[in-house]
């Protein structure tokens, strides 16, 4: 069981009118049933506020929240068919693991729907899913950080809501525990088929776990795309930099054929590229490409363009070689060579090839 | 260079010695305070309680007569129970009044400024002397007091009522008014530890406002309620001003008796025995309440 969530022109201002702070600025988002969607952005960009509006813990200044098409903008949190896993977990400190997980099942809203036996069975099931069966009698303060995390997850899942919300739930974990918990969350998402909305500031986490990623900045939604789309085709300079694409090239638009664009670089050479928005010839743009998309073997591709520069330095990184290349306009780009071949000396001329679908034009 | 030179000298600093000296420095004041203000007075009280009066002369000794008297001869045991009842009622009403105020301060005043103002309003009555406040209630509740005049003006009654003053009602009302701030502060201190996200989590899981209160807020607030209850009970129990100013002829409390035993009646040993009995009661009460507070205190 899952549900679609759609956000329509959400706006949230904290404080009053003029001096107020716009935390969420006209966010519209369609989240399909059963999808794992991440809200990605740096601290303070409005992710939590957006999530809290979805949960009903905050009401938007304007805009609407739809749940399977029904307007739930003004429905109290307790009446929404979704559960949230809080950033600080918010486990009830006076209840055992078991009681925490059973909390939602023992409320008036559930009365008559579940017998005591069923509640016990349901708690056991979800404690098993998060692998905490043996810990059920413990109190929250007797658990490790990772175990507490899993209690909070079991508690959110136990009422079997169609939509589960997560506010940076792995923030406090160390790197390796974080990775294994990510894998586990992904498995649980696959098994239960619920809609997951996941807030994070960690681009690796967002890209590796999600079906769709919504990149936010300054309260605005910047790009909503698949992880591949975000990674391969960042629309704006912000998204490109946020996901760690550093290879930016300034160029001028020469010819536009649909989404195919021919760029002219500073040294007069041409570079085939790809654009989401319509461009006009003569326009100054920034193009971006990923280091591992650069082809060291320049022959054999009919559609690839050649880029020339001066080799500055190389670094051996185990599974690949990283070369820094200075282009004619003085900018430096990094390219990877998966075969880790050394280059003869520094300072010599170097050429690499790029295919148009790997060169993305940024609009802002 | 200098470090080595220091080590070679006779009076090189020694960490252990420094630690010992530091501990002594910080422990001495509390030890002096405890001995001077608690141990010695209690010992004196205990000493007196085992002696007896020979007319106006105190005779030291070791007899339990005074304790037997406290337990068996009226009005002492009865007055201790009566005082306990007044203390309990004071604690009950103070807690009942304090709880919503503490909740409002902890959860419903989002601005620090409003919180601060309410905090000051709670503390403010303490800038006025206890006596002044007790007298104020006397003028409100008396035959020509604000309450009677008001009711007459409203036409609710024709003649002033005497039921407001000089009885247990006026004592408990005054004690409650005076001691409620203590209950507010101890409940608030406990509620402040409760993260707002717990309330949001309860709501998010589907709890109604009432369920959130019963299942989350109340259990976590219990240690604060206990602490406030013990304070207000103790203050109400030991009070003698309110019964003297606002109580009726038959509404004396145990502290008033102790005072008259020390004064007119000049029976210091009996007064001391009552004191010891009350100290023992207080110790028992504190032991139980501390145990309960510890059991109900949450680890966040
Ligand atoms: N309750 C609040 N009152 C005032 N400002 C707030 C409140 N909550 C969040 N903000 C502000 O709104 C902005 C977005 O906050 P938030 O949604 O928590 O960001 P994120 O989760 O992306 O770090 C921040 O500038 C924050 O200071
Ligand atoms: Mg946040």
XYZ file of C-alpha atoms and ligand atoms in Angstrom:
692
model
C 0.000 0.000 0.000
C 1.353 3.374 -0.962
C 0.079 6.743 -2.032
C 0.915 9.666 -4.256
C 1.817 12.958 -2.659
C 1.653 16.152 -4.573
C 2.871 19.499 -3.383
C 1.420 22.523 -5.122
C 3.113 25.909 -4.867
C 4.044 25.469 -1.211
C 5.261 28.551 0.544
C 6.173 28.950 4.182
C 7.145 32.189 5.861
C 8.340 32.189 9.450
C 7.678 35.333 11.423
C 5.332 38.028 10.215
C 4.800 39.474 6.776
C 7.542 41.967 5.966
C 10.323 40.856 8.289
C 9.365 37.199 7.815
C 11.797 34.611 6.579
C 10.792 32.651 3.488
C 11.806 29.082 4.370
C 9.943 27.352 1.535
C 9.510 29.268 -1.700
C 6.983 28.001 -4.222
C 7.789 24.306 -4.133
C 5.759 22.035 -6.427
C 6.499 18.344 -6.542
C 4.764 15.184 -7.742
C 5.696 12.059 -5.828
C 4.419 8.852 -7.394
C 3.100 5.992 -5.286
C 5.778 3.658 -3.995
C 8.670 5.897 -4.929
C 11.705 6.696 -2.828
C 12.117 10.453 -3.172
C 14.905 12.462 -1.550
C 14.867 16.147 -0.733
C 18.494 17.115 -1.100
C 20.120 20.403 -0.158
C 22.502 22.074 2.228
C 21.547 22.995 5.776
C 18.858 25.673 6.061
C 17.506 25.288 2.527
C 14.017 24.356 3.748
C 14.024 20.550 3.530
C 12.788 19.936 7.048
C 10.127 22.618 6.759
C 8.858 21.067 3.518
C 8.750 17.622 5.123
C 6.981 18.969 8.204
C 4.354 20.564 5.986
C 3.791 17.185 4.353
C 3.523 15.559 7.802
C 1.090 18.205 9.031
C 3.389 19.459 11.780
C 3.613 22.860 10.109
C 0.984 24.590 8.029
C 2.050 26.274 4.822
C 1.575 30.007 4.347
C 0.105 29.151 0.960
C -0.083 26.213 -1.395
C -1.619 22.775 -1.098
C -0.671 19.222 -0.146
C -2.558 16.434 -1.912
C -2.678 12.825 -0.750
C -3.876 10.527 -3.540
C -5.507 13.606 -5.007
C -7.316 14.636 -1.798
C -6.476 18.010 -0.297
C -4.982 17.400 3.165
C -3.380 20.831 3.606
C -5.362 21.536 6.773
C -5.697 18.003 8.128
C -4.004 17.561 11.535
C -0.897 15.370 11.662
C -2.704 12.772 13.767
C -5.213 12.211 10.966
C -2.727 11.846 8.110
C -1.916 8.388 6.868
C 1.819 8.896 7.097
C 4.482 8.550 9.733
C 7.665 10.467 10.234
C 11.052 9.355 11.472
C 12.364 12.405 13.322
C 15.835 13.859 13.091
C 16.317 13.375 16.854
C 14.323 10.098 16.623
C 11.928 11.252 19.386
C 11.720 7.852 21.058
C 9.539 7.910 24.165
C 12.127 7.648 26.952
C 9.735 6.127 29.489
C 8.680 3.267 27.229
C 10.501 0.088 26.292
C 11.414 -0.678 22.691
C 8.289 -2.792 22.408
C 6.028 -0.112 23.875
C 7.493 2.497 21.572
C 6.741 0.366 18.536
C 3.254 -0.458 19.825
C 2.441 3.190 20.596
C 0.655 3.944 17.341
C -1.155 0.608 17.410
C -2.664 1.145 20.857
C -4.232 4.527 20.183
C -7.925 5.268 20.027
C -7.771 5.614 16.259
C -6.733 1.987 15.999
C -9.143 0.683 18.633
C -11.290 -2.137 17.374
C -9.071 -2.613 14.347
C -6.408 -4.692 16.058
C -6.703 -7.239 18.857
C -4.069 -7.405 21.583
C -2.722 -10.528 19.924
C -2.454 -8.837 16.559
C -0.687 -5.868 18.111
C 1.844 -8.204 19.695
C 2.347 -9.992 16.405
C 2.680 -6.723 14.484
C 5.282 -5.398 16.946
C 7.250 -8.647 16.661
C 7.097 -8.505 12.861
C 8.459 -4.986 12.631
C 11.100 -5.561 15.288
C 12.215 -8.501 13.152
C 12.276 -6.364 10.020
C 14.674 -3.953 11.724
C 16.441 -6.872 13.432
C 15.789 -5.819 17.006
C 13.864 -8.851 18.252
C 16.112 -9.454 21.258
C 16.065 -5.823 22.346
C 12.312 -5.521 22.755
C 12.374 -5.186 26.573
C 15.163 -2.603 26.660
C 14.643 1.077 27.358
C 15.818 3.584 24.729
C 18.768 4.769 26.850
C 20.058 1.198 26.971
C 20.493 1.090 23.199
C 23.261 2.206 20.876
C 22.670 5.008 18.387
C 22.106 2.574 15.532
C 19.669 0.486 17.529
C 17.700 3.580 18.549
C 17.501 4.502 14.893
C 15.960 1.147 14.102
C 13.405 1.427 16.921
C 12.292 4.747 15.460
C 12.011 3.118 12.042
C 10.008 0.168 13.388
C 7.710 2.567 15.227
C 7.095 4.556 12.054
C 6.434 1.411 10.007
C 4.327 -0.545 12.519
C 1.073 1.277 11.772
C 1.695 0.398 8.110
C 1.266 3.895 6.698
C 1.298 4.255 2.917
C 3.778 7.119 3.201
C 6.853 7.304 5.448
C 8.813 10.513 5.981
C 12.436 10.685 7.059
C 14.269 13.750 8.347
C 17.999 13.043 8.077
C 17.555 9.897 10.137
C 21.139 8.712 9.708
C 22.780 12.007 10.621
C 24.249 10.785 13.900
C 25.729 7.526 12.632
C 29.341 6.899 11.700
C 30.192 6.290 8.062
C 30.134 2.500 7.941
C 26.978 2.120 10.033
C 25.449 4.792 7.839
C 26.138 2.811 4.687
C 24.743 -0.434 6.063
C 21.649 1.374 7.350
C 21.170 2.958 3.921
C 21.258 -0.477 2.339
C 18.771 -1.722 4.900
C 16.406 1.194 4.296
C 16.565 0.523 0.591
C 15.758 -3.154 1.177
C 12.831 -2.253 3.441
C 11.540 0.183 0.834
C 11.703 -2.512 -1.822
C 9.987 -5.084 0.388
C 7.186 -2.881 1.695
C 6.605 -0.843 -1.462
C 5.611 2.311 0.446
C 6.174 5.888 -0.619
C 9.313 7.159 1.122
C 10.164 10.849 1.334
C 13.671 11.262 2.620
C 15.426 14.465 3.649
C 19.214 14.569 3.486
C 22.096 16.937 2.871
C 24.332 14.100 1.684
C 24.351 13.836 -2.123
C 25.812 10.312 -2.142
C 23.029 9.150 0.142
C 20.356 10.798 -2.003
C 21.749 9.551 -5.296
C 22.339 5.990 -4.133
C 18.994 5.396 -2.441
C 16.369 7.309 -4.358
C 14.155 6.835 -7.380
C 13.884 10.605 -7.649
C 15.888 13.432 -6.138
C 14.610 16.959 -5.494
C 17.506 19.365 -5.123
C 16.612 22.408 -3.026
C 18.373 25.701 -2.416
C 17.196 28.789 -0.559
C 13.708 27.353 -0.129
C 13.317 26.705 -3.865
C 13.167 23.473 -5.782
C 16.064 23.639 -8.241
C 15.883 20.322 -10.038
C 13.661 17.276 -9.713
C 15.068 14.296 -11.557
C 16.262 10.724 -11.337
C 19.649 10.229 -9.646
C 21.167 9.549 -13.084
C 19.566 12.709 -14.407
C 20.876 14.799 -11.541
C 24.306 13.263 -11.898
C 24.602 13.317 -15.669
C 22.543 16.348 -16.519
C 22.640 18.942 -13.747
C 20.567 21.905 -14.923
C 22.157 24.653 -12.908
C 25.587 25.574 -11.702
C 24.327 25.052 -8.137
C 23.274 21.458 -8.772
C 26.476 20.740 -10.663
C 28.604 22.000 -7.811
C 26.441 20.355 -5.174
C 26.909 16.904 -6.666
C 30.614 17.529 -7.082
C 30.844 18.156 -10.848
C 33.745 20.575 -11.044
C 34.497 20.611 -14.752
C 32.942 23.832 -15.953
C 33.737 25.219 -19.412
C 32.701 28.642 -20.686
C 31.499 28.610 -24.269
C 29.333 30.366 -26.842
C 26.364 28.755 -28.556
C 27.028 28.356 -32.287
C 24.191 26.204 -33.590
C 21.050 24.691 -32.050
C 19.312 21.583 -33.435
C 16.592 20.500 -31.025
C 18.383 19.487 -27.833
C 21.642 19.144 -29.712
C 23.837 22.204 -29.400
C 27.115 23.044 -31.002
C 29.368 25.119 -28.775
C 32.398 27.159 -29.681
C 35.183 27.145 -27.100
C 37.676 29.913 -26.410
C 40.312 28.346 -28.658
C 37.900 28.238 -31.586
C 37.292 24.498 -31.503
C 33.798 23.066 -31.439
C 32.130 20.959 -28.773
C 28.882 19.057 -29.182
C 26.578 19.354 -26.174
C 23.121 18.683 -24.838
C 20.626 21.231 -23.452
C 17.261 20.862 -21.701
C 16.157 24.405 -22.442
C 16.063 26.240 -25.708
C 19.114 28.322 -26.443
C 19.859 30.894 -29.105
C 23.071 31.137 -31.127
C 25.519 33.645 -29.715
C 24.447 33.033 -26.104
C 27.225 32.715 -23.505
C 26.803 29.501 -21.513
C 28.606 27.223 -19.103
C 28.946 23.562 -19.994
C 29.740 20.826 -17.527
C 31.040 17.293 -17.973
C 32.024 14.570 -15.553
C 35.627 13.555 -15.133
C 34.962 9.891 -15.900
C 33.155 10.750 -19.155
C 36.261 12.134 -20.780
C 37.634 9.702 -23.362
C 41.385 9.307 -23.414
C 41.158 7.154 -26.527
C 40.161 9.947 -28.861
C 39.551 7.859 -31.979
C 36.620 5.627 -32.765
C 33.689 7.903 -31.959
C 32.042 9.681 -34.857
C 30.043 12.043 -32.630
C 32.786 12.943 -30.133
C 34.455 16.360 -30.076
C 38.082 16.870 -29.228
C 39.176 19.150 -26.398
C 42.806 20.228 -26.193
C 44.771 21.511 -23.265
C 48.014 21.344 -21.370
C 48.639 18.510 -18.944
C 49.287 19.989 -15.483
C 49.649 16.987 -13.206
C 48.502 13.430 -12.609
C 47.546 11.477 -9.562
C 47.368 7.721 -9.238
C 44.212 6.760 -7.295
C 44.418 2.991 -7.318
C 41.614 2.130 -9.703
C 42.151 5.124 -11.940
C 44.479 7.893 -12.973
C 43.395 11.479 -12.438
C 44.775 14.113 -14.803
C 44.418 17.836 -14.395
C 44.284 19.655 -17.717
C 44.515 23.419 -18.310
C 42.359 24.634 -21.172
C 43.219 27.536 -23.423
C 41.069 29.987 -21.445
C 43.052 29.136 -18.307
C 40.391 27.050 -16.561
C 41.412 23.681 -15.217
C 39.425 20.478 -15.581
C 39.914 17.034 -14.109
C 39.612 13.866 -16.167
C 39.784 10.238 -15.146
C 41.435 7.414 -16.971
C 40.029 4.131 -15.761
C 42.935 2.197 -17.234
C 45.346 4.166 -15.060
C 47.896 4.677 -17.780
C 50.705 7.039 -16.851
C 51.328 10.025 -19.120
C 54.742 10.965 -20.369
C 55.809 13.852 -18.100
C 54.000 17.084 -17.141
C 53.447 20.185 -19.193
C 52.845 18.542 -22.535
C 49.780 18.986 -24.736
C 46.886 16.640 -24.018
C 43.712 15.812 -25.898
C 40.564 14.109 -24.759
C 37.205 13.523 -26.384
C 33.650 14.198 -25.139
C 30.406 12.882 -26.562
C 27.534 15.400 -26.784
C 25.244 13.511 -24.380
C 27.925 13.887 -21.709
C 28.270 17.628 -22.039
C 25.475 19.377 -20.189
C 24.665 23.059 -20.556
C 23.801 24.866 -17.329
C 21.073 27.450 -17.478
C 21.895 29.391 -14.322
C 65.045 22.923 30.894
C 62.799 24.669 33.421
C 60.643 21.577 33.877
C 63.649 19.484 34.821
C 64.921 22.140 37.163
C 61.529 22.199 38.891
C 61.470 18.469 39.375
C 64.800 18.583 41.131
C 63.690 21.123 43.737
C 62.199 20.077 47.052
C 58.814 21.746 46.642
C 58.023 20.665 43.099
C 54.261 20.625 42.509
C 52.660 17.257 43.092
C 49.392 16.627 41.312
C 48.040 14.412 44.086
C 48.697 17.015 46.744
C 47.062 19.713 44.643
C 43.990 17.580 44.104
C 43.695 16.897 47.829
C 43.980 20.559 48.681
C 41.437 21.505 46.036
C 38.937 18.943 47.318
C 39.350 20.237 50.853
C 38.805 23.812 49.665
C 35.458 22.987 48.073
C 34.272 20.546 50.720
C 34.970 22.679 53.756
C 32.121 25.234 53.367
C 29.388 22.606 52.932
C 30.777 20.568 55.807
C 30.855 23.623 58.084
C 27.372 24.587 56.985
C 26.036 21.094 57.535
C 27.593 20.762 60.988
C 26.745 24.268 62.175
C 23.229 24.570 60.833
C 21.993 20.999 60.803
C 23.953 18.510 62.860
C 24.422 20.645 65.972
C 20.821 21.952 66.157
C 19.429 18.460 65.537
C 21.681 17.039 68.223
C 20.529 19.724 70.671
C 16.901 19.020 69.810
C 17.467 15.314 70.292
C 19.185 15.964 73.625
C 16.288 18.062 74.898
C 13.695 15.577 73.725
C 14.977 12.908 76.110
C 14.944 15.197 79.155
C 12.117 16.585 81.310
C 10.981 19.759 83.045
C 11.106 20.087 86.815
C 8.778 23.110 87.121
C 10.736 25.755 85.276
C 14.000 23.865 85.377
C 15.209 21.612 82.548
C 16.552 18.285 83.748
C 18.672 16.273 81.367
C 18.108 12.550 81.205
C 17.186 9.677 78.978
C 13.511 8.993 78.938
C 11.030 8.310 76.168
C 8.180 9.908 78.123
C 7.943 12.856 75.774
C 7.627 10.593 72.738
C 4.953 8.533 74.447
C 3.151 11.800 75.157
C 3.412 12.927 71.557
C 1.854 9.699 70.360
C -0.801 9.144 72.998
C -1.807 12.418 74.634
C -4.101 14.695 72.669
C -3.860 17.062 70.926
C -0.313 16.331 69.698
C -0.711 13.278 67.444
C -4.046 14.617 66.220
C -2.503 17.975 65.374
C 0.329 16.328 63.472
C -2.253 14.456 61.395
C -4.296 17.631 60.960
C -1.233 19.531 59.803
C -0.441 16.717 57.413
C -3.954 17.012 56.016
C -3.572 20.767 55.541
C -0.163 20.134 53.939
C -1.617 17.528 51.604
C -4.465 19.787 50.547
C -2.039 22.648 49.994
C 0.130 20.353 47.877
C -2.890 19.101 45.947
C -4.335 22.509 45.078
C -0.914 24.032 44.400
C -0.075 21.237 41.979
C -3.460 21.479 40.303
C -3.023 25.227 39.789
C 0.641 24.980 38.875
C 0.403 22.241 36.271
C -1.369 24.185 33.502
C 0.868 27.193 34.121
C 3.977 25.024 33.792
C 2.558 23.420 30.620
C 1.874 26.822 29.126
C 5.370 28.006 29.988
C 7.007 24.878 28.600
C 5.024 24.326 25.400
C 2.720 27.141 24.474
C 4.897 30.197 24.888
C 7.064 30.045 21.832
C 8.729 33.405 22.378
C 11.456 33.581 24.995
C 10.177 36.997 25.995
C 6.673 35.798 26.903
C 8.198 32.883 28.799
C 10.385 35.272 30.740
C 7.458 37.527 31.621
C 5.377 34.635 32.922
C 8.378 33.380 34.881
C 8.745 36.779 36.534
C 5.014 36.933 37.248
C 5.277 33.596 39.008
C 8.247 34.737 41.092
C 7.020 38.289 41.685
C 4.762 37.585 44.707
C 7.897 36.522 46.532
C 9.137 40.070 46.520
C 6.393 40.829 49.007
C 6.667 39.483 52.523
C 4.700 36.416 53.482
C 2.945 38.395 56.244
C 1.780 41.050 53.830
C 0.291 38.421 51.549
C -1.444 36.631 54.406
C -2.901 39.960 55.599
C -4.012 40.699 52.069
C -6.101 37.537 52.073
C -7.533 38.536 55.417
C -8.765 41.806 53.950
C -10.182 40.007 50.927
C -12.012 37.275 52.843
C -13.156 39.238 55.930
C -16.702 40.383 56.761
C -16.019 43.751 55.197
C -13.594 42.285 52.718
C -13.497 42.544 48.978
C -15.279 39.228 48.455
C -18.251 39.959 50.716
C -18.614 43.547 49.503
C -18.467 42.314 45.949
C -21.103 39.647 46.476
C -23.370 42.140 48.233
C -22.897 44.644 45.416
C -23.785 41.948 42.904
C -26.857 41.144 44.963
C -25.876 37.519 45.485
C -26.064 37.901 49.278
C -27.637 40.443 51.639
C -25.506 39.957 54.749
C -21.731 39.448 54.776
C -20.801 35.758 55.049
C -18.381 34.569 57.699
C -17.602 31.258 56.000
C -14.658 32.653 54.078
C -12.404 33.500 56.984
C -11.117 31.868 60.179
C -11.401 28.272 59.055
C -9.439 25.648 57.128
C -10.685 27.024 53.836
C -8.960 30.358 54.362
C -5.785 28.634 55.617
C -5.532 26.315 52.621
C -6.422 29.076 50.188
C -3.681 31.310 51.567
C -1.083 28.557 51.757
C -1.931 27.475 48.221
C -1.657 31.034 46.970
C 1.691 31.531 48.653
C 3.352 28.223 47.783
C 2.054 27.539 44.266
C 5.114 29.215 42.637
C 7.301 26.425 44.062
C 5.127 23.834 42.372
C 5.157 25.800 39.095
C 8.935 25.988 39.076
C 9.556 22.336 39.855
C 7.010 21.085 37.315
C 8.299 23.520 34.712
C 11.893 22.415 35.327
C 10.846 18.856 34.567
C 8.688 19.671 31.529
C 11.478 21.732 30.067
C 13.514 18.547 29.734
C 10.851 17.076 27.476
C 11.771 17.651 23.825
C 8.944 19.106 21.745
C 9.572 16.407 19.165
C 8.152 13.793 21.573
C 4.811 15.563 21.468
C 5.023 15.871 17.692
C 5.933 12.198 17.408
C 2.898 11.228 19.461
C 0.635 13.379 17.278
C 2.303 12.027 14.155
C 1.616 8.456 15.274
C -2.069 9.352 15.529
C -2.521 10.311 19.205
C -5.220 12.781 20.163
C -4.287 15.725 22.389
C -5.595 13.867 25.415
C -3.717 10.670 24.553
C -0.541 12.678 24.068
C -1.006 14.156 27.525
C -1.813 10.873 29.279
C 0.786 8.721 27.523
C 3.681 11.118 27.044
C 3.509 14.434 28.915
C 2.091 13.226 32.227
C 4.419 10.232 32.813
C 7.460 12.331 32.028
C 6.294 15.167 34.285
C 5.745 12.969 37.377
C 9.139 13.620 39.030
C 8.469 17.367 38.847
C 4.998 16.892 40.305
C 6.465 14.805 43.147
C 9.175 17.353 43.866
C 6.688 20.241 43.836
C 4.284 18.206 45.960
C 6.902 17.492 48.611
C 7.949 21.142 48.785
C 4.417 22.521 49.033
C 3.395 19.789 51.470
C 6.348 20.540 53.744
C 5.783 24.272 53.647
C 2.063 23.855 54.318
C 2.629 21.283 57.040
C 5.051 23.411 59.030
C 3.242 26.709 58.614
C 2.042 28.648 61.660
C 1.417 32.131 60.310
C -1.607 31.321 58.184
C -3.428 29.510 61.004
C -2.547 32.336 63.380
C -3.773 35.097 61.051
C -6.541 33.407 59.118
C -7.413 30.317 61.125
C -10.308 29.905 63.500
C -10.173 29.017 67.184
C -9.966 25.299 66.424
C -7.705 25.486 63.406
C -4.305 25.554 65.039
C -1.560 23.440 63.559
C 1.344 21.540 65.028
C 3.860 24.356 64.553
C 1.671 26.716 66.576
C 1.686 24.182 69.412
C 5.461 23.877 69.300
C 5.731 27.640 69.522
C 3.444 27.837 72.549
C 5.271 24.922 74.186
C 8.503 26.827 73.800
C 6.890 30.051 75.026
C 4.051 30.193 77.530
C 3.951 26.510 78.422
C 7.700 26.354 78.782
C 7.945 22.645 77.987
C 11.018 22.560 75.830
C 11.514 18.750 76.018
C 8.020 18.053 74.663
C 8.519 20.649 71.907
C 11.804 18.965 71.020
C 10.148 15.537 70.906
C 7.509 16.871 68.515
C 10.312 18.376 66.439
C 12.156 15.062 66.279
C 8.962 13.232 65.356
C 8.402 15.677 62.512
C 12.012 15.391 61.342
C 11.625 11.606 61.235
C 8.402 11.961 59.275
C 10.083 14.357 56.873
C 12.988 11.950 56.392
C 10.611 9.092 55.658
C 8.651 11.254 53.224
C 11.800 12.422 51.450
C 13.154 8.887 51.193
C 9.952 7.647 49.609
C 9.578 10.613 47.270
C 13.213 10.476 46.200
C 12.834 6.799 45.462
C 9.697 7.486 43.426
C 11.298 10.439 41.641
C 14.256 8.300 40.700
C 12.008 5.514 39.477
C 9.883 7.815 37.369
C 12.716 10.008 36.110
C 13.355 9.416 32.435
C 16.769 9.172 30.842
C 16.648 11.300 27.750
N 10.217 27.401 13.626
C 10.982 28.233 12.898
N 10.966 29.555 13.149
C 11.709 30.415 12.406
N 12.520 30.043 11.416
C 12.592 28.739 11.120
C 11.828 27.765 11.841
N 12.098 26.544 11.324
C 12.985 26.745 10.333
N 13.277 28.058 10.203
C 14.177 28.646 9.215
O 13.764 28.219 7.947
C 14.885 27.865 7.137
C 14.765 26.451 6.651
O 14.881 25.596 7.746
P 14.823 24.025 7.607
O 13.617 23.644 6.856
O 14.974 23.453 8.967
O 16.120 23.720 6.748
P 16.897 22.350 6.499
O 16.099 21.234 7.071
O 17.026 22.259 5.019
O 18.221 22.492 7.152
C 16.110 28.130 7.978
O 16.649 29.364 7.629
C 15.580 28.136 9.395
O 16.347 28.993 10.191
Mg 16.701 19.866 8.675
